[in-house]
XYZ file of C-alpha atoms in Angstrom:
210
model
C 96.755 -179.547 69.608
C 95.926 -179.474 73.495
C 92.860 -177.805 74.284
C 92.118 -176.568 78.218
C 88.110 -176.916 78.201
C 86.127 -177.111 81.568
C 82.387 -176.485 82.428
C 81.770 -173.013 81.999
C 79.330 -173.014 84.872
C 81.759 -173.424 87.551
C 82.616 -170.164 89.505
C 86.222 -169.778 90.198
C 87.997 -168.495 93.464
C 88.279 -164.784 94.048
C 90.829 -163.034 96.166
C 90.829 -159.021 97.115
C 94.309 -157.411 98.527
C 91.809 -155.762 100.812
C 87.890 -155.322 101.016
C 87.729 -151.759 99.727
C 90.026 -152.592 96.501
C 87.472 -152.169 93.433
C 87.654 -155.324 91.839
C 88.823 -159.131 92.534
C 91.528 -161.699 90.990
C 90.346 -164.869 89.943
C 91.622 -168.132 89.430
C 92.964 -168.592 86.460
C 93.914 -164.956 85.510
C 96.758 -162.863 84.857
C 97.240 -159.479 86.050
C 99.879 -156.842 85.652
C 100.207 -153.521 87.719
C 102.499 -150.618 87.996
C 103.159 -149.310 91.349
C 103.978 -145.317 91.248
C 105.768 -145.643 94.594
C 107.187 -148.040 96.310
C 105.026 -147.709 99.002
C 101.838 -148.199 96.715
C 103.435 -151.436 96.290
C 104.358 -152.723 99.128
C 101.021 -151.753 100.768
C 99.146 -154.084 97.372
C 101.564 -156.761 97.604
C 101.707 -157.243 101.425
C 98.198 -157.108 102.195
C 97.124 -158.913 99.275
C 99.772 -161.959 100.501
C 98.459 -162.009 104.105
C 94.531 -162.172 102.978
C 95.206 -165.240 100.389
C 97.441 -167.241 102.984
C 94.391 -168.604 104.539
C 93.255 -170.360 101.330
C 96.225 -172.215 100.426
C 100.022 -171.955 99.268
C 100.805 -168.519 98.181
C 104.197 -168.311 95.980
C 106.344 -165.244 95.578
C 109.135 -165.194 92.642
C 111.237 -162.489 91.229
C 114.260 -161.165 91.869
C 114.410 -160.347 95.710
C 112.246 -162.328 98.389
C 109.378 -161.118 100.515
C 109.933 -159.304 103.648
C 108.390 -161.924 106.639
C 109.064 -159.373 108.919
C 106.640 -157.092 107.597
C 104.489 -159.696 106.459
C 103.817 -160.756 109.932
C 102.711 -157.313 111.266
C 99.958 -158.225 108.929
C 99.210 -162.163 109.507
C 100.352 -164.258 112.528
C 101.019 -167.875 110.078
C 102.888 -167.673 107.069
C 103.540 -171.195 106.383
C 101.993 -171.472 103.364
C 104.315 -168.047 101.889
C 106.941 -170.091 99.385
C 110.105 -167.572 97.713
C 111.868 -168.314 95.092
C 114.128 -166.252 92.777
C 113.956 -166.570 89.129
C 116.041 -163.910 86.869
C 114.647 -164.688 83.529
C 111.070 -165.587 81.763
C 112.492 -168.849 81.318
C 112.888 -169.587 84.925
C 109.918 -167.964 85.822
C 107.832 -170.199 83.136
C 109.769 -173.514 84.603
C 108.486 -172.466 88.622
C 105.240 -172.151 86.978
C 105.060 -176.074 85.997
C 105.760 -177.092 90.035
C 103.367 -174.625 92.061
C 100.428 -176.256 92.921
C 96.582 -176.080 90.794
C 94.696 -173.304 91.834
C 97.153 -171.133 93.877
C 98.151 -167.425 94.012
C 101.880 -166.685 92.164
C 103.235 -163.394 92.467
C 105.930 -162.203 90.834
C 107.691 -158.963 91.609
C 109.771 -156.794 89.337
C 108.674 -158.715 86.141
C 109.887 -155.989 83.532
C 113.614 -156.683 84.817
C 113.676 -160.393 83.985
C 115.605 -161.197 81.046
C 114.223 -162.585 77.431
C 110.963 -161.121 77.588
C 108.921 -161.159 74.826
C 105.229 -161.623 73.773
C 105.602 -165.149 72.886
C 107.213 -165.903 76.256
C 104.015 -164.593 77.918
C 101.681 -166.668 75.554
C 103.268 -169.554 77.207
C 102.885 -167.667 80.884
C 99.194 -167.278 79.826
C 98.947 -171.230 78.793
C 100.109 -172.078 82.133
C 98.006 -170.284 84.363
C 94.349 -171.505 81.978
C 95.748 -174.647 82.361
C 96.368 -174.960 86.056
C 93.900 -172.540 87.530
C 96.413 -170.271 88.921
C 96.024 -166.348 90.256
C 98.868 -164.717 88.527
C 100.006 -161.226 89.656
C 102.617 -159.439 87.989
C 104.199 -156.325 89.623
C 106.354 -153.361 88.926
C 107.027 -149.955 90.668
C 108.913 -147.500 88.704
C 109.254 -144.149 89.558
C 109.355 -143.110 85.752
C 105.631 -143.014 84.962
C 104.314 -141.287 81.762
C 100.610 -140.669 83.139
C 99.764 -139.210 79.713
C 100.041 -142.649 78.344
C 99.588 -145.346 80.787
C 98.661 -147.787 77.377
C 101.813 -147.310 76.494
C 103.384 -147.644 79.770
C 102.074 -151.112 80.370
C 103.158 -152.089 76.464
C 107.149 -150.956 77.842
C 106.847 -152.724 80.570
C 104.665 -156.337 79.835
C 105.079 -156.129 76.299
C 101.994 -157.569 75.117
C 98.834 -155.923 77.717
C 96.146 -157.649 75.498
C 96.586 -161.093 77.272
C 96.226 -159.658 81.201
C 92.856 -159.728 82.330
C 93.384 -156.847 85.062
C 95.577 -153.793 83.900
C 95.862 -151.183 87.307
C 98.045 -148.366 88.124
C 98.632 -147.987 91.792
C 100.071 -144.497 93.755
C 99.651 -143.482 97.383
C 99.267 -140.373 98.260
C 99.061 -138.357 102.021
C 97.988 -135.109 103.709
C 98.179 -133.665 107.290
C 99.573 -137.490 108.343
C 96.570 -139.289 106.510
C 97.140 -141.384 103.248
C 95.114 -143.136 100.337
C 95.577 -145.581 97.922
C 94.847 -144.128 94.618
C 94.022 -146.673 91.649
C 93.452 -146.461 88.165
C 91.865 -149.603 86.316
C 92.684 -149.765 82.687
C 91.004 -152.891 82.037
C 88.850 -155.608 84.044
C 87.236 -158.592 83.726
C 83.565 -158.749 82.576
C 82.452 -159.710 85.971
C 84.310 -155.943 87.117
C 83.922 -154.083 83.837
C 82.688 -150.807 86.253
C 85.760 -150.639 88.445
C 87.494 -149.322 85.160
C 88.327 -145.595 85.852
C 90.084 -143.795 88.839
C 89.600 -145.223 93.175
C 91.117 -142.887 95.577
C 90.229 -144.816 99.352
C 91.546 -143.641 102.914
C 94.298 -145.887 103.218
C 95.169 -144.708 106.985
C 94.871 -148.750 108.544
C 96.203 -150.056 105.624
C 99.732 -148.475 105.975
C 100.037 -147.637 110.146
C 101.759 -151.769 109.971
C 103.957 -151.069 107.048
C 105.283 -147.664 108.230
């Protein structure tokens, strides 16, 4: 049996989307959120692509490939954005074993990859503890039972226990101003008190996008 031990003492890498985003993804974690809107999405996913490209290679996979267009309203050098499409967990656990140690992999659309299932994500899980990685898993829907966002995330990742960061992201505007609303459903210890509901003016953070 293969065991994945290191010194506990050393402090991993910790990335933000943006500053005012209530808690931080760190290397080797998994993290799954539901976007209520597409443009709660695109506004998490683009901005948190442009602030890790200075660090090293960021990879997007899923079904579809990242907009450069957009993504350069937001960063001038994005040579070290790699896209890929994978249509299944199996492909998806297979682009997992080339990325490179320590890097930040996000895939979009996750629930609509085929042969899902919990032990699938067991062996997602084994790969990023064992190569370090910042793994960000993404969904918007626009069918959203807010009365039981547990069960939401159980439809749509299938087993929620193993994700170190559960969030629920919505935008919402007034009068020509917006904000990014959040809602944390589980954190790492280091973030424990971001769990509960964020609303922040999100007026800079969209004027690029839209």
């Amino acid at each position: 049996m293969r065991m994945f031990f290191k010194p506990a003492e050393l402090q991993p890498r910790e990335i933000k989307p943006f500053d005012a985003f209530p808690l931080a993804f760190a290397e080797g974690s998994m993290s799954a959120m539901i976007a209520a809107d597409e443009l709660a999405e695109t506004v998490f996913l683009y901005h948190l692509m442009a602030n890790s490209l200075g660090d090293g290679p960021v990879y997007h996979v899923g079904p579809g490939s990242p907009s450069l267009k957009l993504l350069r309203k937001l960063t001038e050098d994005v040579s070290n954005l790699y896209a890929g499409n994978v249509y299944s967990v199996d492909e998806l656990v297979d682009a997992l074993k080339v990325v490179d140690d320590g890097s930040l992999v996000i895939v979009s659309r996750f629930p609509t990859l085929l042969n899902r299932s919990a032990e699938r994500l067991v062996e997602i899980r084994r790969k990023v503890d064992k190569k370090g990685l910042v793994l960000v898993l993404s969904h918007s829907t626009i069918e959203l039972n807010e009365l039981d966002l547990p069960g939401e995330f159980r439809r749509f990742y299938d087993l929620p226990e193993i994700f170190d960061v559960l969030a629920v992201l919505r935008t919402s505007s007034y009068r020509g101003h917006h904000r990014f609303n959040i809602t944390v459903l589980k954190a790492p210890p280091d973030h424990v008190s971001s769990v509960g509901d964020h609303s922040i003016p999100a007026d800079s953070l969209v004027k690029h996008i839209l």
